GROMACS .gro file of C-alpha atoms in nm:
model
  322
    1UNK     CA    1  -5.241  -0.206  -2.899
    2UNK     CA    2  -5.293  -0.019  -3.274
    3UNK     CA    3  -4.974   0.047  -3.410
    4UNK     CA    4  -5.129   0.392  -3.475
    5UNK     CA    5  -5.189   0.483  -3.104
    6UNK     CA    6  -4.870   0.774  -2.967
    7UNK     CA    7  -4.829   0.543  -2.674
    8UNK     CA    8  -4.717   0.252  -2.901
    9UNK     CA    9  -4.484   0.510  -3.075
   10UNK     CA   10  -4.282   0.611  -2.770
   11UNK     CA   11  -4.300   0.266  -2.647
   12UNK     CA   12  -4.102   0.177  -2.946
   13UNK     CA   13  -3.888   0.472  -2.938
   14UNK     CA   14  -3.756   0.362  -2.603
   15UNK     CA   15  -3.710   0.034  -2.774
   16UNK     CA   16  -3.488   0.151  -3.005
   17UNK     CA   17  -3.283   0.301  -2.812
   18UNK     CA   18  -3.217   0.035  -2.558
   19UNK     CA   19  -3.188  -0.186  -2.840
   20UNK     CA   20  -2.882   0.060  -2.960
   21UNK     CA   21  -2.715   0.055  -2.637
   22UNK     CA   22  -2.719  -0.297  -2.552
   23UNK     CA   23  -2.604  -0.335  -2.923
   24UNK     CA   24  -2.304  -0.059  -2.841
   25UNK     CA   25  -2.206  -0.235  -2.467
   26UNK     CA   26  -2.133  -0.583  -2.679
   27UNK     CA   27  -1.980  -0.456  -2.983
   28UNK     CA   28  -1.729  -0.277  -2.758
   29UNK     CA   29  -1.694  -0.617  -2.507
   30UNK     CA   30  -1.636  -0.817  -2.787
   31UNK     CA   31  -1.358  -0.545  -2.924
   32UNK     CA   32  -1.217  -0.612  -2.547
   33UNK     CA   33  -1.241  -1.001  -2.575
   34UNK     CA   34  -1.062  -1.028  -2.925
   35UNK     CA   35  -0.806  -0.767  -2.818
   36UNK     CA   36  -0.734  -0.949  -2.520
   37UNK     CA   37  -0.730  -1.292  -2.737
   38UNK     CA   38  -0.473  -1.156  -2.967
   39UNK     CA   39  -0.231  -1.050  -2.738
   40UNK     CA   40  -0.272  -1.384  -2.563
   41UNK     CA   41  -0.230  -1.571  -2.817
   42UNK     CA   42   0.115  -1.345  -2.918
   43UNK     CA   43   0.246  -1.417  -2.621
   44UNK     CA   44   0.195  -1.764  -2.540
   45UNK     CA   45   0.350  -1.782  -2.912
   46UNK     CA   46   0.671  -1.722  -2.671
   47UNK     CA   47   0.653  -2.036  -2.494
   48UNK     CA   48   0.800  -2.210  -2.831
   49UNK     CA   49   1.034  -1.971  -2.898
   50UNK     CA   50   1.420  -2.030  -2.855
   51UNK     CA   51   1.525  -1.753  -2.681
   52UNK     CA   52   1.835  -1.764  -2.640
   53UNK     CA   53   1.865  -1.802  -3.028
   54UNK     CA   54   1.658  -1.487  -3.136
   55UNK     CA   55   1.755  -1.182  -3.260
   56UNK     CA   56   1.515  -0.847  -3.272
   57UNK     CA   57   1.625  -0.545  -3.422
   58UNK     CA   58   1.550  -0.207  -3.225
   59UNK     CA   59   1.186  -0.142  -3.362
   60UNK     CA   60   1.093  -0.492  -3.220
   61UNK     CA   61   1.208  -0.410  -2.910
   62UNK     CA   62   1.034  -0.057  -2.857
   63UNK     CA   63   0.757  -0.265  -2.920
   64UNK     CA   64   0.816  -0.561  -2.705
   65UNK     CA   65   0.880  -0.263  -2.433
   66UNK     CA   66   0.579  -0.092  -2.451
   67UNK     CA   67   0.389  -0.369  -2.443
   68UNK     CA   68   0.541  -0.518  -2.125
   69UNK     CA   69   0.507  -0.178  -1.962
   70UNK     CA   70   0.150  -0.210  -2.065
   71UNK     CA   71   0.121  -0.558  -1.857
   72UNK     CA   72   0.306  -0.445  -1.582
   73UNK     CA   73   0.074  -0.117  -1.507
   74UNK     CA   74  -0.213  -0.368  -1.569
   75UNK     CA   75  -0.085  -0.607  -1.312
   76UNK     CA   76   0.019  -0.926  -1.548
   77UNK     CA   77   0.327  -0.948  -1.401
   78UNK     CA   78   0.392  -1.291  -1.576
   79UNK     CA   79   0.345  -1.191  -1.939
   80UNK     CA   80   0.506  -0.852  -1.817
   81UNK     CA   81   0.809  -1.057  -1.680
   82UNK     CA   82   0.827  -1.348  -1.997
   83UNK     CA   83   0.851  -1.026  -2.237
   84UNK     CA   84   1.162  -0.832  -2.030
   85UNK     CA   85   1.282  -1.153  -1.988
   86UNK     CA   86   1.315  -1.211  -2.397
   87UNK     CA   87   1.466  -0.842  -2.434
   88UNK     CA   88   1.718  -0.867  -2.208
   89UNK     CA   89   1.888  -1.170  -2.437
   90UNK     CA   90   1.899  -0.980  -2.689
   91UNK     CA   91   1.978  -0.625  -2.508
   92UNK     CA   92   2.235  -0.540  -2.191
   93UNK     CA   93   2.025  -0.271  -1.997
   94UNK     CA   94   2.013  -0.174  -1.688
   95UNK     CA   95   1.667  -0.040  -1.700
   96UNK     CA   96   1.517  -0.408  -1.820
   97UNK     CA   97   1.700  -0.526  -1.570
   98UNK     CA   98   1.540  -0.289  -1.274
   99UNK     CA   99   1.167  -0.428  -1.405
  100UNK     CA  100   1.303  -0.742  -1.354
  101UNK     CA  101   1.438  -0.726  -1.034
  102UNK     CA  102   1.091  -0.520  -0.950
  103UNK     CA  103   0.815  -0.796  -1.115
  104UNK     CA  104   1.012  -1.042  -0.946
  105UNK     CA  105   0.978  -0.879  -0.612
  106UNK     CA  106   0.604  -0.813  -0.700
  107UNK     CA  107   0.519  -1.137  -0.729
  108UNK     CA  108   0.675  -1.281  -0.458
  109UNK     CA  109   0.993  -1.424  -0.611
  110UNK     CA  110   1.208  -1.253  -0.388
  111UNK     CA  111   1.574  -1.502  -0.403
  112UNK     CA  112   1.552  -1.431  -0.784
  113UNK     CA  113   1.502  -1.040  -0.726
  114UNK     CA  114   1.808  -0.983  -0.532
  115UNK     CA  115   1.989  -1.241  -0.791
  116UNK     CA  116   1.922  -0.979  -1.052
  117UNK     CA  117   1.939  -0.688  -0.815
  118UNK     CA  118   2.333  -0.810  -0.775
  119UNK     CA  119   2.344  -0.860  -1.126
  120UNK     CA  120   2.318  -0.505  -1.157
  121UNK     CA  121   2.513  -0.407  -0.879
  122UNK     CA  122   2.810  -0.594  -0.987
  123UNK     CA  123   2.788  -0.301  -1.321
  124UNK     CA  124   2.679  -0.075  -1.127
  125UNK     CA  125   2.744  -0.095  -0.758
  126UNK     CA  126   2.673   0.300  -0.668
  127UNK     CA  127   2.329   0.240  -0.852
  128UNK     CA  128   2.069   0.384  -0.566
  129UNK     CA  129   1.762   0.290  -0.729
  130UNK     CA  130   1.844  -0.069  -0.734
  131UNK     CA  131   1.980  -0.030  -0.404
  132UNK     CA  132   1.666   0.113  -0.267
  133UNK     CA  133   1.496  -0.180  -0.405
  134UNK     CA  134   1.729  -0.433  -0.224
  135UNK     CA  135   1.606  -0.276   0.080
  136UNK     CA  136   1.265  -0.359   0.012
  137UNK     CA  137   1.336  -0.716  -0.056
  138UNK     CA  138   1.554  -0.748   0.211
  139UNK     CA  139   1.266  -0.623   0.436
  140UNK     CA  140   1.041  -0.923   0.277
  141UNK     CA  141   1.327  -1.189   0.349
  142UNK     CA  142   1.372  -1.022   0.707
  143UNK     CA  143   1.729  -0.986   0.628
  144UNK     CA  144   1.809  -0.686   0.898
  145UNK     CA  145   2.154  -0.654   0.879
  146UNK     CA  146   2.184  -0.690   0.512
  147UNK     CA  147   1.932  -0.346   0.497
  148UNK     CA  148   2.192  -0.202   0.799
  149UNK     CA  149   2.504  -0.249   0.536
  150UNK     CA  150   2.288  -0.101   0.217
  151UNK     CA  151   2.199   0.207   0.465
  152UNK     CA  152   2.579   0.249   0.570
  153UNK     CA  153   2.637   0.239   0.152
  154UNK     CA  154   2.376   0.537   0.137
  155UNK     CA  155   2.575   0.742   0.450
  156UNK     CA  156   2.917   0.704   0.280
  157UNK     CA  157   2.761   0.863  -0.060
  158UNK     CA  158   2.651   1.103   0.149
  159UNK     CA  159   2.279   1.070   0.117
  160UNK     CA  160   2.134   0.924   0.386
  161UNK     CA  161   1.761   0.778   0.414
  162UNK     CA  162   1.626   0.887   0.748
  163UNK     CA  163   1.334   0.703   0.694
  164UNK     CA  164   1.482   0.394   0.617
  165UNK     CA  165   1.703   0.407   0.916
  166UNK     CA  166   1.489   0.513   1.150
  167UNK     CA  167   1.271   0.220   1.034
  168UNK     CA  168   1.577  -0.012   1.065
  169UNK     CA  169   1.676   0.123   1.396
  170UNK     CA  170   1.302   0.072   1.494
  171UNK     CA  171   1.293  -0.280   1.437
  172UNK     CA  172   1.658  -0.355   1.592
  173UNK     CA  173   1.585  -0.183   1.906
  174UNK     CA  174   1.233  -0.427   1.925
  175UNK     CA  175   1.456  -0.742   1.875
  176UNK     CA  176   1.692  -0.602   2.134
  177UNK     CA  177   1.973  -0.598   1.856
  178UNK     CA  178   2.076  -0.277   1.880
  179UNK     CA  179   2.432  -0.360   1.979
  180UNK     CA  180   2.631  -0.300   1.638
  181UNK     CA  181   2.821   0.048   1.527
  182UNK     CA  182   2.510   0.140   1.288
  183UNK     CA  183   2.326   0.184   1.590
  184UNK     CA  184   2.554   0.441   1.763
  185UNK     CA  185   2.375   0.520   2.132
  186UNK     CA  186   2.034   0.427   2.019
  187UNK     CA  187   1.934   0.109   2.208
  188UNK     CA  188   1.526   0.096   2.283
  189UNK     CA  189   1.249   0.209   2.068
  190UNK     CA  190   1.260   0.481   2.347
  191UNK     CA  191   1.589   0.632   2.241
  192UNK     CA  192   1.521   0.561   1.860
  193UNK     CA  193   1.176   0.755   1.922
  194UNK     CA  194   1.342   1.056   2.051
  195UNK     CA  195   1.588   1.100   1.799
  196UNK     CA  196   1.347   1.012   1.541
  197UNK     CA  197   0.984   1.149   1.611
  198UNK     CA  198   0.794   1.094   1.293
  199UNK     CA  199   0.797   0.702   1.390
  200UNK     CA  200   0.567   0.808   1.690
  201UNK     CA  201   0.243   0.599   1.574
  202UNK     CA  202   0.481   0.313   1.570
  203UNK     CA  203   0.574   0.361   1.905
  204UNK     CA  204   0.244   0.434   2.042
  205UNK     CA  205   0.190   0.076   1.887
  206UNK     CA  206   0.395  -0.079   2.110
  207UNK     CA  207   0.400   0.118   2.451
  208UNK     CA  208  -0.061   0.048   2.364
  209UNK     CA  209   0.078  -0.319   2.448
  210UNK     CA  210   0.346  -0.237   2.723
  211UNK     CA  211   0.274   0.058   2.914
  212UNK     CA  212  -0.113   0.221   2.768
  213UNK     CA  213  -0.073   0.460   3.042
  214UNK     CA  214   0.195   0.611   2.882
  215UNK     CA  215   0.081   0.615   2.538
  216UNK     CA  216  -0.188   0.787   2.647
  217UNK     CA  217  -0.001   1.033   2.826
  218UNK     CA  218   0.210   1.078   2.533
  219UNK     CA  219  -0.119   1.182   2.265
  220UNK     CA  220  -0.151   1.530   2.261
  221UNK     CA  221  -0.471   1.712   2.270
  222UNK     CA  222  -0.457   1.799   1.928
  223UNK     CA  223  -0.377   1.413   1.842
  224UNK     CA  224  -0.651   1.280   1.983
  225UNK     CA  225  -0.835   1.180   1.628
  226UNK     CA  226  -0.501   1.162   1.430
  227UNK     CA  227  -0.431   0.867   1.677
  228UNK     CA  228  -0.767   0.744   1.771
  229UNK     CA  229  -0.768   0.380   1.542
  230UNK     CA  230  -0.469   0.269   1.787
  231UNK     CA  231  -0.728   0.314   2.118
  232UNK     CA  232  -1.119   0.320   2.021
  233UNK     CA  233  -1.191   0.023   2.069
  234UNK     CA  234  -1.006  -0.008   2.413
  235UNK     CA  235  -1.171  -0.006   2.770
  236UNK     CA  236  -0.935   0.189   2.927
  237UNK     CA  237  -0.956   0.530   2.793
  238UNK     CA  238  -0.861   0.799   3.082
  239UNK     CA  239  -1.164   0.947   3.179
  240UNK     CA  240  -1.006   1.322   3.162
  241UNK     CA  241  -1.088   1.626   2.971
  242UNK     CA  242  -0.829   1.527   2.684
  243UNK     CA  243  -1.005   1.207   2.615
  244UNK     CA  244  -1.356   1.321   2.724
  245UNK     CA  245  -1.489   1.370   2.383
  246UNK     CA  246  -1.411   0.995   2.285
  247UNK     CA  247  -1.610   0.895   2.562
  248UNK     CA  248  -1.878   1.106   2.488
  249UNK     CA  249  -1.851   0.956   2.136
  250UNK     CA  250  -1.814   0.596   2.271
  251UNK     CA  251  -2.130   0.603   2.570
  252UNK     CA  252  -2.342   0.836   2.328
  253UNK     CA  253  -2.372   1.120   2.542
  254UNK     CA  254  -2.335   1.509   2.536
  255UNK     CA  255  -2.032   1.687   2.579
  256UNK     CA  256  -1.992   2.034   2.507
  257UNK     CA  257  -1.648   2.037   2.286
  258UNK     CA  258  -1.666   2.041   1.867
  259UNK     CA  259  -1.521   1.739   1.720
  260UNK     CA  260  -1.520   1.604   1.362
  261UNK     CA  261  -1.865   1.520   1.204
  262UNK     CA  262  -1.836   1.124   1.283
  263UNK     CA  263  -1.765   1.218   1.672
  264UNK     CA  264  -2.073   1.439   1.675
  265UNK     CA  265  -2.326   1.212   1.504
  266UNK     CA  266  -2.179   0.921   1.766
  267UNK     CA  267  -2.223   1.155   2.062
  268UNK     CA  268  -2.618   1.249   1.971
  269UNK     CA  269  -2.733   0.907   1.909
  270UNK     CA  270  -2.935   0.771   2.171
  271UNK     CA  271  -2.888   0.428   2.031
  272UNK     CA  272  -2.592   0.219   1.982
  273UNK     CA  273  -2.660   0.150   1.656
  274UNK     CA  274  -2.333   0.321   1.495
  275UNK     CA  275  -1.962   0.294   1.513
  276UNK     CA  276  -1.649   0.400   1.367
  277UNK     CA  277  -1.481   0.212   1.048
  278UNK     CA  278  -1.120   0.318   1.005
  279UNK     CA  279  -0.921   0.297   0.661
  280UNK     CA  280  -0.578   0.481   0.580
  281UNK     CA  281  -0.492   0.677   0.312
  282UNK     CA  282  -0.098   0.726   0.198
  283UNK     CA  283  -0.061   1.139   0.187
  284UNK     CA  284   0.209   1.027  -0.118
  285UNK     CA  285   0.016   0.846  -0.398
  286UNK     CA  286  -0.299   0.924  -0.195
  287UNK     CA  287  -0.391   0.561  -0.182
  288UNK     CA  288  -0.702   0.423   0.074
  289UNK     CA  289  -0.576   0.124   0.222
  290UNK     CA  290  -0.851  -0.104   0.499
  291UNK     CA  291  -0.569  -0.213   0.697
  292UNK     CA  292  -0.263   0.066   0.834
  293UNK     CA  293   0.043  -0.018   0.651
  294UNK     CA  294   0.376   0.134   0.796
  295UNK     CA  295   0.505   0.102   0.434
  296UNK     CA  296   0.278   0.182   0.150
  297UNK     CA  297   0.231  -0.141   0.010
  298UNK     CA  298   0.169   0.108  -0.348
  299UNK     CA  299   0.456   0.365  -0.379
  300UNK     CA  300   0.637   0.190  -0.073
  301UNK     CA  301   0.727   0.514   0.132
  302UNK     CA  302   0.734   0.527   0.506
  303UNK     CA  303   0.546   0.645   0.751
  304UNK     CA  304   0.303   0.837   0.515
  305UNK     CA  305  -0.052   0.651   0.611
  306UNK     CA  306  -0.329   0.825   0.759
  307UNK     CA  307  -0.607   0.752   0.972
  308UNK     CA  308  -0.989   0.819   0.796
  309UNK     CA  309  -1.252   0.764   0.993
  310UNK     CA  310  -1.620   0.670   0.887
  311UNK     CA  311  -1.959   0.675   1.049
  312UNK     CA  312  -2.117   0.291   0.968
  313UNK     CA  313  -2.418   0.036   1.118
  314UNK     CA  314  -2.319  -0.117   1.393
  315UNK     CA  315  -2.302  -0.489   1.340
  316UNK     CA  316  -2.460  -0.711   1.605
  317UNK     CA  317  -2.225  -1.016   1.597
  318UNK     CA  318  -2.403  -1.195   1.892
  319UNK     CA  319  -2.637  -1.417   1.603
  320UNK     CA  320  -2.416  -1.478   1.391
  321UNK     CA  321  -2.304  -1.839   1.360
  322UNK     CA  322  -1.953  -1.958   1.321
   0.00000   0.00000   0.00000
């Protein structure tokens, strides 16, 4: 081809310009990589420091700080950790010591998070943010009556966490140990569900495994899709007019009642070649989760998740080999 012809000319154009933006994507990798390296290499530079034996002055540690903040939000909760660690020899804080006591309980270090929640609790024994956090790694170590005497702590200040009790209260009444003073007259998930209603997709949980007849009875009309994850994919869906546009959905056939979008696509199909996919989305930090969390394993509040619902190919899993 002439180098005189137009179509050479805007063949080289476009040349150009890929050339330029191939040129701009590594030049701004290889800013990444070297940034990265750096800070790598200035922190593994801590490994052979004495710690105990050095002394920052106040600008060093605004900058130590920031930088472990920076880890933390990035989810390096080692380098995050090494970093507070080195502050807080040279500084008494409380804060330092909260990220602490939090990276620890992050990354699964849970005996040496409540060491250093106590640590602050022995300063500060009133402190609720730390105690809030002892509750959550209490929950992790299973530790039930340890979470009963840091909810008591909460009553006598006068601010009591509903939630967190009527979590607690949930889980003693399924262990049958609801026989201590925190528990007042509560005794089964059945008493703890009608003085605490906002637990009811935890009780529908169980009664779906000890009396579906009754969890059924218990979803209200205009429940049917908030609840529908806990019972799709069950056989033994009443056949009344509540439930009659989930089995319309189900068997693919008409039924003259408006549901959401994914309900009517299901129920016009002649095929089964679609079902539903469920995730769950926290209405606090607004998080999509796949699995349903009854604490949000991001902002860790209660009872918050909610049910989405998508339209996706069915999968035949008849061929597939094992």
């Amino acid at each position: 081809m002439d180098y005189r012809d137009p179509l050479f000319s805007v063949i080289m154009f476009f040349v150009i310009i890929l050339i330029s933006v191939l040129t701009t994507i590594a030049l701004g990798k290889l800013r990444e990589y070297l940034r990265n390296k750096r800070l790598n290499e200035f922190l593994e530079d801590f490994e052979y420091l004495k710690i105990e034996n050095l002394n920052l002055d106040d600008a060093s540690i605004d900058a130590l700080y920031l930088l472990a903040k920076a880890y933390e939000k990035e989810g390096d909760f080692e380098k995050s950790l090494k970093i507070y660690l080195l502050i807080s020899k040279n500084i008494q804080s409380i804060e330092i010591l909260r990220h602490i006591t939090t990276l620890y309980y992050k990354a699964g270090f849970l005996e040496k998070a409540k060491k250093t929640a106590y640590q602050i609790l022995n300063n500060r024994p009133r402190d609720t943010q730390t105690l809030k956090l002892l509750i959550l790694i209490d929950e992790k170590l299973d530790n039930l009556n340890e979470i009963v005497n840091i909810l008591e702590i909460f009553e006598e200040l006068e601010r009591p966490l509903l939630e967190e009790k009527a979590y607690a209260l949930f889980r003693l009444s399924k262990k049958n140990d609801c026989n201590i003073e925190f528990c007042d007259d509560l005794k089964t998930i059945d008493d703890v569900y009608k003085k605490y209603s906002f637990i009811k997709r935890e009780y529908l949980k169980e009664l779906f495994q000890t009396n579906p007849i009754k969890a059924y009875e218990l979803i209200q009309k205009d429940e049917i899709y908030k609840y529908l994850d806990l019972y799709w994919h069950r056989d033994d869906i009443p056949n009344n007019e509540k439930f009659k546009n989930i089995l319309a959905a189900k068997n693919h056939f008409e039924y003259n009642e408006k549901g959401p979008f994914e309900i009517e696509i299901l129920k016009q199909l002649k095929e089964n070649i679609a079902e539903l996919e469920f995730e769950y989305m926290c209405t606090k930090c607004k998080k999509i989760f796949p699995l349903y969390n009854t604490r949000c394993p991001n902002c860790n509040s209660l009872f918050k998740q909610k049910v989405i619902f998508n339209l996706v190919e069915k999968k035949d899993l008849k061929n597939i080999e094992f």
